[in-house]
Short mmCIF file of C-alpha atoms in Angstrom, two decimals:
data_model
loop_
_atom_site.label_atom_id
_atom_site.label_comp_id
_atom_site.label_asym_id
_atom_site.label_seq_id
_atom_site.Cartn_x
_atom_site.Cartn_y
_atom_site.Cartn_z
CA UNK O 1 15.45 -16.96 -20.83
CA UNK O 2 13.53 -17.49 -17.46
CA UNK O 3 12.47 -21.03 -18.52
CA UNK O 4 15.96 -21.62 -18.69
CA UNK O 5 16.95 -20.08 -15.43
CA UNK O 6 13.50 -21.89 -13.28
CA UNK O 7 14.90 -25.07 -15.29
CA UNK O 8 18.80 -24.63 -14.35
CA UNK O 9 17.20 -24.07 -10.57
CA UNK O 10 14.52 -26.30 -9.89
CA UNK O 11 15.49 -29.09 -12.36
CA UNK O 12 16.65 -32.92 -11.28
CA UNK O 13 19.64 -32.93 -8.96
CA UNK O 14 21.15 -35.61 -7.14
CA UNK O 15 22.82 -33.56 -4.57
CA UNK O 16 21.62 -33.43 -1.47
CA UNK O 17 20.97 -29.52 -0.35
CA UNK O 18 19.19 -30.51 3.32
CA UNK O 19 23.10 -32.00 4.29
CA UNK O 20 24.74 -29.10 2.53
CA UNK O 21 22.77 -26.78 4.29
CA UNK O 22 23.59 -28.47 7.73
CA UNK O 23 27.20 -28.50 6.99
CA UNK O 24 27.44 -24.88 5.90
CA UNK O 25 28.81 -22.77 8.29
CA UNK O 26 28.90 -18.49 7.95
CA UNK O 27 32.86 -18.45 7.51
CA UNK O 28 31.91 -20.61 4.21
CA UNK O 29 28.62 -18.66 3.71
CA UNK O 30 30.20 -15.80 3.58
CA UNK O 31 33.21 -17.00 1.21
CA UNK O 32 30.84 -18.12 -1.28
CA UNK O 33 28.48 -14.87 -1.90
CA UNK O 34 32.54 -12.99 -2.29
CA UNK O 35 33.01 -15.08 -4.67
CA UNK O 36 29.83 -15.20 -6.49
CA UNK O 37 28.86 -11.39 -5.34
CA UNK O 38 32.00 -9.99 -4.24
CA UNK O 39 31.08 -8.92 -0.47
CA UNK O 40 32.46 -5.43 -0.74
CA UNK O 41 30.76 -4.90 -3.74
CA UNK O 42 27.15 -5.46 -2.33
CA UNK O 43 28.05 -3.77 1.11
CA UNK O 44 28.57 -0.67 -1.25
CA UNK O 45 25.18 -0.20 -1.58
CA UNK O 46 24.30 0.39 2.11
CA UNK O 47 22.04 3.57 3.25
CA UNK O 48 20.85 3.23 -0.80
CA UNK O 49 17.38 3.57 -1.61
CA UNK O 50 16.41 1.03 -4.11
CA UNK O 51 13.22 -0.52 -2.70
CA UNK O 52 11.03 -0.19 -5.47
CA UNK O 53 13.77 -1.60 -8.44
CA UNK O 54 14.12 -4.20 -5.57
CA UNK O 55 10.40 -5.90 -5.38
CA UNK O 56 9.95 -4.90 -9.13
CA UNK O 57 12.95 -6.81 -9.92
CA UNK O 58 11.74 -10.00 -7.66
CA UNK O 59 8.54 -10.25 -8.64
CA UNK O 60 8.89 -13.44 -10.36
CA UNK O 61 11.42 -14.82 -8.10
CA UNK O 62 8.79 -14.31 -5.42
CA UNK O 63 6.31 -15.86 -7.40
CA UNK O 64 7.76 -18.88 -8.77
CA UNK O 65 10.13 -19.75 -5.34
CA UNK O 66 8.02 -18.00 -1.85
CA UNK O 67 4.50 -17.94 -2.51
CA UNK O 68 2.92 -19.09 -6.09
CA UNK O 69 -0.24 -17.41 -3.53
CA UNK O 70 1.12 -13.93 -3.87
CA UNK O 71 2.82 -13.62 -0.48
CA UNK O 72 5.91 -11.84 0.16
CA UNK O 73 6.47 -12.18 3.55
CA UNK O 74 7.32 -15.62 5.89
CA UNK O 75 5.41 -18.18 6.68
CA UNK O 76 4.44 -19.13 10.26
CA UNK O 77 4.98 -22.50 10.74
CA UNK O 78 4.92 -23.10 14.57
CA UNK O 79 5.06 -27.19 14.06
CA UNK O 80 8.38 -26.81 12.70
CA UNK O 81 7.65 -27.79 9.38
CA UNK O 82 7.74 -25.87 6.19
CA UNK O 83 3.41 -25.64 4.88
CA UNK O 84 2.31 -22.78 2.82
CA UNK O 85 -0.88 -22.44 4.90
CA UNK O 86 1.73 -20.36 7.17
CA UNK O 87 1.93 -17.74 5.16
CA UNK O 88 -1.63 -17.14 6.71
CA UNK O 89 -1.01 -16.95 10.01
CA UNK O 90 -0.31 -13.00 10.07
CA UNK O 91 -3.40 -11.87 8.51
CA UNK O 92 -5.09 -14.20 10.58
CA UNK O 93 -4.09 -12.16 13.66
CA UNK O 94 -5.65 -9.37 11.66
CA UNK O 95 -8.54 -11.11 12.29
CA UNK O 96 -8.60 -11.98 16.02
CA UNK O 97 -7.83 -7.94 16.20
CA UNK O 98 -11.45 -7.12 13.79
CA UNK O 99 -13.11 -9.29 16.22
CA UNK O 100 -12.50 -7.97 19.32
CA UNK O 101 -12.32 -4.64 17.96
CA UNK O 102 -15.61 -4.91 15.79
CA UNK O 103 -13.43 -3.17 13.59
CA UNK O 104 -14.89 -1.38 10.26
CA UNK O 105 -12.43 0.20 8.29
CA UNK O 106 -8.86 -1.60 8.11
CA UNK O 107 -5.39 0.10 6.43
CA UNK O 108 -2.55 -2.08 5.25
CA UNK O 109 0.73 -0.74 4.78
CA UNK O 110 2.98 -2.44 1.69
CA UNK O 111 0.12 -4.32 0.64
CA UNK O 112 2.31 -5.81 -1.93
CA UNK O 113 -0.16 -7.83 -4.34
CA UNK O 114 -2.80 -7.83 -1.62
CA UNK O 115 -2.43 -11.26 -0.55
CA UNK O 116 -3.27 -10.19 3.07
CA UNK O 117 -5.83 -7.84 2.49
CA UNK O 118 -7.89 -10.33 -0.58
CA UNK O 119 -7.81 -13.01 1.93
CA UNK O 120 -9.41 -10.64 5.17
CA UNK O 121 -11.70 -9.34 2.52
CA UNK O 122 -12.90 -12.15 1.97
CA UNK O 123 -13.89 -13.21 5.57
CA UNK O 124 -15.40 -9.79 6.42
CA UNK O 125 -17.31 -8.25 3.89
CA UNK O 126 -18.87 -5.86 6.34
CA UNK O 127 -15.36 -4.26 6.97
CA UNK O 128 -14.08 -2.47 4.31
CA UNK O 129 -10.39 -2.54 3.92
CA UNK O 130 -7.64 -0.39 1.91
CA UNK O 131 -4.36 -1.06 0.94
CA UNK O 132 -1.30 0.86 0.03
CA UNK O 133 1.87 0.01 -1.51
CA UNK O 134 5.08 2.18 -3.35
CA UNK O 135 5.66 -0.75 -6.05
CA UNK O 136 3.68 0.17 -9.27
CA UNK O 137 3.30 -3.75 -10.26
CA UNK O 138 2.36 -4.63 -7.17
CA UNK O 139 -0.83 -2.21 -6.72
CA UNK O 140 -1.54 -3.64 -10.81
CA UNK O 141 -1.49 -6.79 -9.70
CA UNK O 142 -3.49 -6.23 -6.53
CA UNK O 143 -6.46 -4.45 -8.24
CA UNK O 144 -6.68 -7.45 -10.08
CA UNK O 145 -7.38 -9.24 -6.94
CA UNK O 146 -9.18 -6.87 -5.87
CA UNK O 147 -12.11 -6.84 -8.53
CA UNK O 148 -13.64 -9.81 -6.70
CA UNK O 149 -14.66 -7.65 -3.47
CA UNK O 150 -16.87 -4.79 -3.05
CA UNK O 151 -15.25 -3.83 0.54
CA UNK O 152 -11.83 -3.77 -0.45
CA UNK O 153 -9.09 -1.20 -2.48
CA UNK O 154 -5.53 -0.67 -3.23
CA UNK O 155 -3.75 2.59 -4.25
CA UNK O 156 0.17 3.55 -4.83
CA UNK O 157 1.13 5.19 -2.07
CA UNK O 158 4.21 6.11 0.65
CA UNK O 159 3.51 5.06 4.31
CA UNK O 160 5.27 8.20 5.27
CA UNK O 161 2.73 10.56 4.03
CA UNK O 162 -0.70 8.95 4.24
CA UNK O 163 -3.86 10.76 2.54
CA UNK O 164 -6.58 9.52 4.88
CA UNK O 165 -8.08 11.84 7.66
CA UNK O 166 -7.54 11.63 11.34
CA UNK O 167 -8.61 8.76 12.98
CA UNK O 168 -10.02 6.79 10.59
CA UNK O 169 -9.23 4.07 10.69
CA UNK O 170 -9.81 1.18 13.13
CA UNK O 171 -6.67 -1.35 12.83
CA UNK O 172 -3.88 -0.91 10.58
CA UNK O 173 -1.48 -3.51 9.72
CA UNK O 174 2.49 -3.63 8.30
CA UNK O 175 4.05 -7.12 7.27
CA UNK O 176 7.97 -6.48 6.67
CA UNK O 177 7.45 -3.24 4.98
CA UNK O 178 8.39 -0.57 7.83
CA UNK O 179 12.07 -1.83 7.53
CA UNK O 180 12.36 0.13 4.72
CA UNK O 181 11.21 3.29 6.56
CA UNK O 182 14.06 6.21 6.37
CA UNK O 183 13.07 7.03 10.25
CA UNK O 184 10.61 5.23 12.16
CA UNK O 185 9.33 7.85 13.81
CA UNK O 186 8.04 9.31 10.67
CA UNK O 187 5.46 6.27 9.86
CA UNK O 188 4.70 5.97 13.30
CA UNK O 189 3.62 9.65 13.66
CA UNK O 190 1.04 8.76 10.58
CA UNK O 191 0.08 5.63 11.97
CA UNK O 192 -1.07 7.25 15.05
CA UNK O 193 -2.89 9.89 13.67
CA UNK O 194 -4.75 7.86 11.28
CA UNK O 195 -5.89 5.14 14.21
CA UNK O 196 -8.70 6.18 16.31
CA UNK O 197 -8.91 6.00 20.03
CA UNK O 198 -9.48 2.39 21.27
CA UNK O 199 -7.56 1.37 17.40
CA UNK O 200 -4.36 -0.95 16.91
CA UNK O 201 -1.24 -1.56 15.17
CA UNK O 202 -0.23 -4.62 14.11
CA UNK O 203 3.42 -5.09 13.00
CA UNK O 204 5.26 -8.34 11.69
CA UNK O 205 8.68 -7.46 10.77
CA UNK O 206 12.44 -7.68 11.68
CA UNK O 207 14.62 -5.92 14.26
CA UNK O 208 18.33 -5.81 15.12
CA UNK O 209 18.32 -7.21 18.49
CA UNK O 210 21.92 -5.57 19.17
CA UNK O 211 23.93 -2.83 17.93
CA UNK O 212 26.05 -3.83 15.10
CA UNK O 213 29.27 -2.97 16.85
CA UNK O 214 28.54 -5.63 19.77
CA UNK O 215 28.71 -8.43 17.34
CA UNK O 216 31.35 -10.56 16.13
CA UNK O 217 33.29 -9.07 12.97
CA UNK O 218 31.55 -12.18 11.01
CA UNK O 219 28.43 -11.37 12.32
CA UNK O 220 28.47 -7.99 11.56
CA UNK O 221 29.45 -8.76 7.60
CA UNK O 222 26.49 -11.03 7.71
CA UNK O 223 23.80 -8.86 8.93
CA UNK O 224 24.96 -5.97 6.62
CA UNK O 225 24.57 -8.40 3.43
CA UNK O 226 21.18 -9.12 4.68
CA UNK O 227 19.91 -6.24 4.67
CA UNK O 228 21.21 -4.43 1.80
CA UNK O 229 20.78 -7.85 -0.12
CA UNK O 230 17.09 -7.05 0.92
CA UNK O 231 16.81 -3.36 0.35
CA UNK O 232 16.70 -2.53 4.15
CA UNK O 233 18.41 0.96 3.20
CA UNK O 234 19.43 1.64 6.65
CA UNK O 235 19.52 -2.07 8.49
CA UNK O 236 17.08 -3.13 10.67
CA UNK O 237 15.72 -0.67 13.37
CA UNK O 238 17.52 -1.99 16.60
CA UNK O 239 13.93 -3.04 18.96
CA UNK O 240 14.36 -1.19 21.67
CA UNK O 241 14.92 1.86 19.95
CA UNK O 242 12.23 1.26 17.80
CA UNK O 243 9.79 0.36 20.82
CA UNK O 244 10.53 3.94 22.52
CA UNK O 245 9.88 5.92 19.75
CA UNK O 246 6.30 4.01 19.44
CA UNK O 247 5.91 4.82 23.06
CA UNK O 248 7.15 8.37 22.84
CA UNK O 249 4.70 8.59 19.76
CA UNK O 250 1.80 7.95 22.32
CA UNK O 251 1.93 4.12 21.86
CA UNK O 252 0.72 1.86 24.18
CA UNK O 253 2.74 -2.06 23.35
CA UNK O 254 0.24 -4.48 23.94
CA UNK O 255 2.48 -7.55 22.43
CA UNK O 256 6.22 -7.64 21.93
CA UNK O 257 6.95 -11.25 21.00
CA UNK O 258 10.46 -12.35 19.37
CA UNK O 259 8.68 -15.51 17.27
CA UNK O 260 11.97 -16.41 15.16
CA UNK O 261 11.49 -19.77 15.83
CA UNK O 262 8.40 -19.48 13.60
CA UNK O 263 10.07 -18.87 10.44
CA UNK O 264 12.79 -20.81 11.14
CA UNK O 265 11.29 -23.40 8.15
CA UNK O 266 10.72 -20.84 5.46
CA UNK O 267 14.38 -19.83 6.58
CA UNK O 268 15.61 -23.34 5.71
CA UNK O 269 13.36 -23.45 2.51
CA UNK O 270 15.16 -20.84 1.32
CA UNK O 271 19.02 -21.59 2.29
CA UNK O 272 18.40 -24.63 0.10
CA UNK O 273 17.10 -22.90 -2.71
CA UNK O 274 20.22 -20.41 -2.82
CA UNK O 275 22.59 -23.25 -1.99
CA UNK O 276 21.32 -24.36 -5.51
CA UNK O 277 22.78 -21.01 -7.34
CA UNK O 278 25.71 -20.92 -5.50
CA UNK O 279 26.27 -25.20 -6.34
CA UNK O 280 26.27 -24.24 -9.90
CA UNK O 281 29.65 -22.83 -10.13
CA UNK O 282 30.53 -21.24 -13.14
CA UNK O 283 26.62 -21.15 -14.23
CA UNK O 284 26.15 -19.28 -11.37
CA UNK O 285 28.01 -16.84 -12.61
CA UNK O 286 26.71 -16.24 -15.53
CA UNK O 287 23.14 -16.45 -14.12
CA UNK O 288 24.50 -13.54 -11.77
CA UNK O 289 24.62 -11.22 -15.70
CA UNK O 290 21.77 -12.76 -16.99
CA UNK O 291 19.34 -12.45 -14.09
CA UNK O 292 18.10 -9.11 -12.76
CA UNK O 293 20.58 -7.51 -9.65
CA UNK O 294 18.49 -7.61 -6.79
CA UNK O 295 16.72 -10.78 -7.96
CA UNK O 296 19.72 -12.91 -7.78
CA UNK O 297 21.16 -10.53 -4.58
CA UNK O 298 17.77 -12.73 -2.70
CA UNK O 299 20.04 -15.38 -2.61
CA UNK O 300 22.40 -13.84 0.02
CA UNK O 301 19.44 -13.36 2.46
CA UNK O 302 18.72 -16.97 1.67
CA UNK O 303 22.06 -17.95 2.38
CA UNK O 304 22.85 -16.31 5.39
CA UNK O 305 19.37 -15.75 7.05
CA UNK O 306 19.48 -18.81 9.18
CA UNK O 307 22.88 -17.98 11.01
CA UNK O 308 21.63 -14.55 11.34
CA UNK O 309 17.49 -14.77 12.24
CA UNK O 310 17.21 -17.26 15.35
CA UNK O 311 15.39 -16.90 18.60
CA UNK O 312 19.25 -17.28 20.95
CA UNK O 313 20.80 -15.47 17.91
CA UNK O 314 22.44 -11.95 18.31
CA UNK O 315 21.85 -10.20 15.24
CA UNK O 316 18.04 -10.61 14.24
CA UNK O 317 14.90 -11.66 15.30
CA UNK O 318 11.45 -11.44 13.77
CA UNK O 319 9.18 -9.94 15.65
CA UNK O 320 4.94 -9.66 16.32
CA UNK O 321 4.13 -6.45 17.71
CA UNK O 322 0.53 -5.17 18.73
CA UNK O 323 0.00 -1.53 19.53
CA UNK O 324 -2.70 0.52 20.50
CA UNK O 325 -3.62 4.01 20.74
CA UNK O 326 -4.76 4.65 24.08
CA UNK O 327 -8.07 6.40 24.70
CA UNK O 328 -8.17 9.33 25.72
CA UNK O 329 -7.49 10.32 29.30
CA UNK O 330 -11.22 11.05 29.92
CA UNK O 331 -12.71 8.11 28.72
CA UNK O 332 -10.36 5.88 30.45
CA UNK O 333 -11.71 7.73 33.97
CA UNK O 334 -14.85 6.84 32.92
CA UNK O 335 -14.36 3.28 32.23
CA UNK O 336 -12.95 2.84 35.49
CA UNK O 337 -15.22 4.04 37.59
#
């Protein structure tokens, strides 16, 4: 069965997807996930907490259509130009922030298959690093990985509750995973209490830039199916909420950087791949039976992503944020004088 559905998806076609894609418009996005989807349907689902069925039930979407490297979040392409080396780009601000930190010991959150974490292993086997993730397959598959490296380990875990002592840990990092959180100020609290003095945050992930009531009735459709298409239980923190409960937290924002334009080619990549399901017309509805729920639900945050994630857009951006817990009061006398 999913040799059929990779062959009904990726097989021969003469149409053209780049020109449907650039003659789409939301109004016709959104009239084609109703009827594939049914809008109200999906929308029913909002404030649900399926995360886990979610990235269990993509798995080998992921795989076989994002990142055959393990990668679950976008690539970084800054050239304009879809290239898998992109996906790379995150962890490799990871690395800038060991270097200059001379970090040791280095906490991801949502490690997912440990993509990030294999590859910073790799690079610094003096540090060691952990990873944590909810999904069950994930952490299986990340072990896996993991075997190769002496300095590196994953466990199943919630980001809300973390096991580790106080301040130990030098950096941690979260790629799209605190979207899921239930309240931000709940992670937050743990991150800060597991950094040490002098330690940073590192946070790729995506915000609502404004409120949902303060867009267009379109607009606001849009960014709901997003997010509930990708098990964001509660839609997108709004940024400047989200950036004064850090600092309230104890915080210090280093970076705040809307870099939209960045995965503006993975965005593409993607629209053309759904435009694919939804060009299949009466396959596509069967696929939407024979396929798992939330697998074939990625293709309405394929869809509608690029009308909705833009750097002049009003609903999302994507975001790099760099935080650091201040030292303390003392020491920062000290090091003035």
């Amino acid at each position: 069965m999913k040799d059929i559905i990779i062959k009904l998806l990726t097989g021969a076609s003469q149409v053209d997807y780049a020109m449907l894609a650039s003659q789409l418009t939301l109004t016709d996005a959104i009239a084609k996930i109703d009827w594939l989807f049914g809008c109200e349907a999906v929308l029913k689902e909002f404030n649900s907490d399926f995360t886990i069925p979610y990235y269990t039930q993509s798995e080998w979407g992921y795989q076989i259509y994002h990142s055959g490297q393990d990668a679950i979040h976008m690539a970084l392409n800054v050239d304009g130009v879809f290239n898998p080396d992109g996906y790379y780009a995150q962890p490799r601000v990871v690395a800038e922030q060991i270097c200059e930190l001379d970090a040791r010991n280095v906490l991801e959150l949502g490690s997912g298959k440990g993509f990030n974490s294999c590859f910073l292993a790799q690079q610094y086997p003096e540090v060691n690093f952990t990873g944590i993730d909810l999904t069950a397959s994930h952490i299986k598959i990340a072990r896996r990985q993991a075997e190769k490296f002496s300095n590196l380990s994953f466990e199943e875990a919630n980001f809300n509750q973390l096991r580790f002592l106080d301040q130990s840990f030098d950096i941690v990092f979260a790629f799209e995973c605190l979207c899921h959180a239930s309240a931000d100020e709940i992670p937050l609290a743990e991150i800060f209490r597991v950094l040490r003095p002098g330690g940073k945050l590192i946070v790729f992930d995506g915000y609502r830039k404004n409120k949902l009531e303060q867009l267009s009735p379109l607009l606001q459709t849009a960014s709901q199916l997003v997010e509930v298409s990708m098990a964001v239980r509660n839609g997108f923190s709004l940024i400047d909420d989200w950036y004064a409960i850090a600092q309230s937290i104890g915080f210090r924002v280093e970076v705040r950087e809307d870099i939209s334009w960045a995965i503006q080619p993975t965005l593409w990549k993607l629209q053309k791949l759904s435009l694919k399901l939804f060009s299949l017309s009466w396959k596509a509805k069967i696929l939407t039976y024979l396929l798992p729920k939330y697998l074939v639900r990625n293709s309405i945050a394929g869809l509608l992503m690029p009308f909705t994630v833009s750097p002049k857009g009003e609903a999302f951006g994507y975001y790099k944020l760099i935080l650091e817990r201040p030292l303390s009061t003392i020491r920062q006398q000290i090091s003035v004088k």
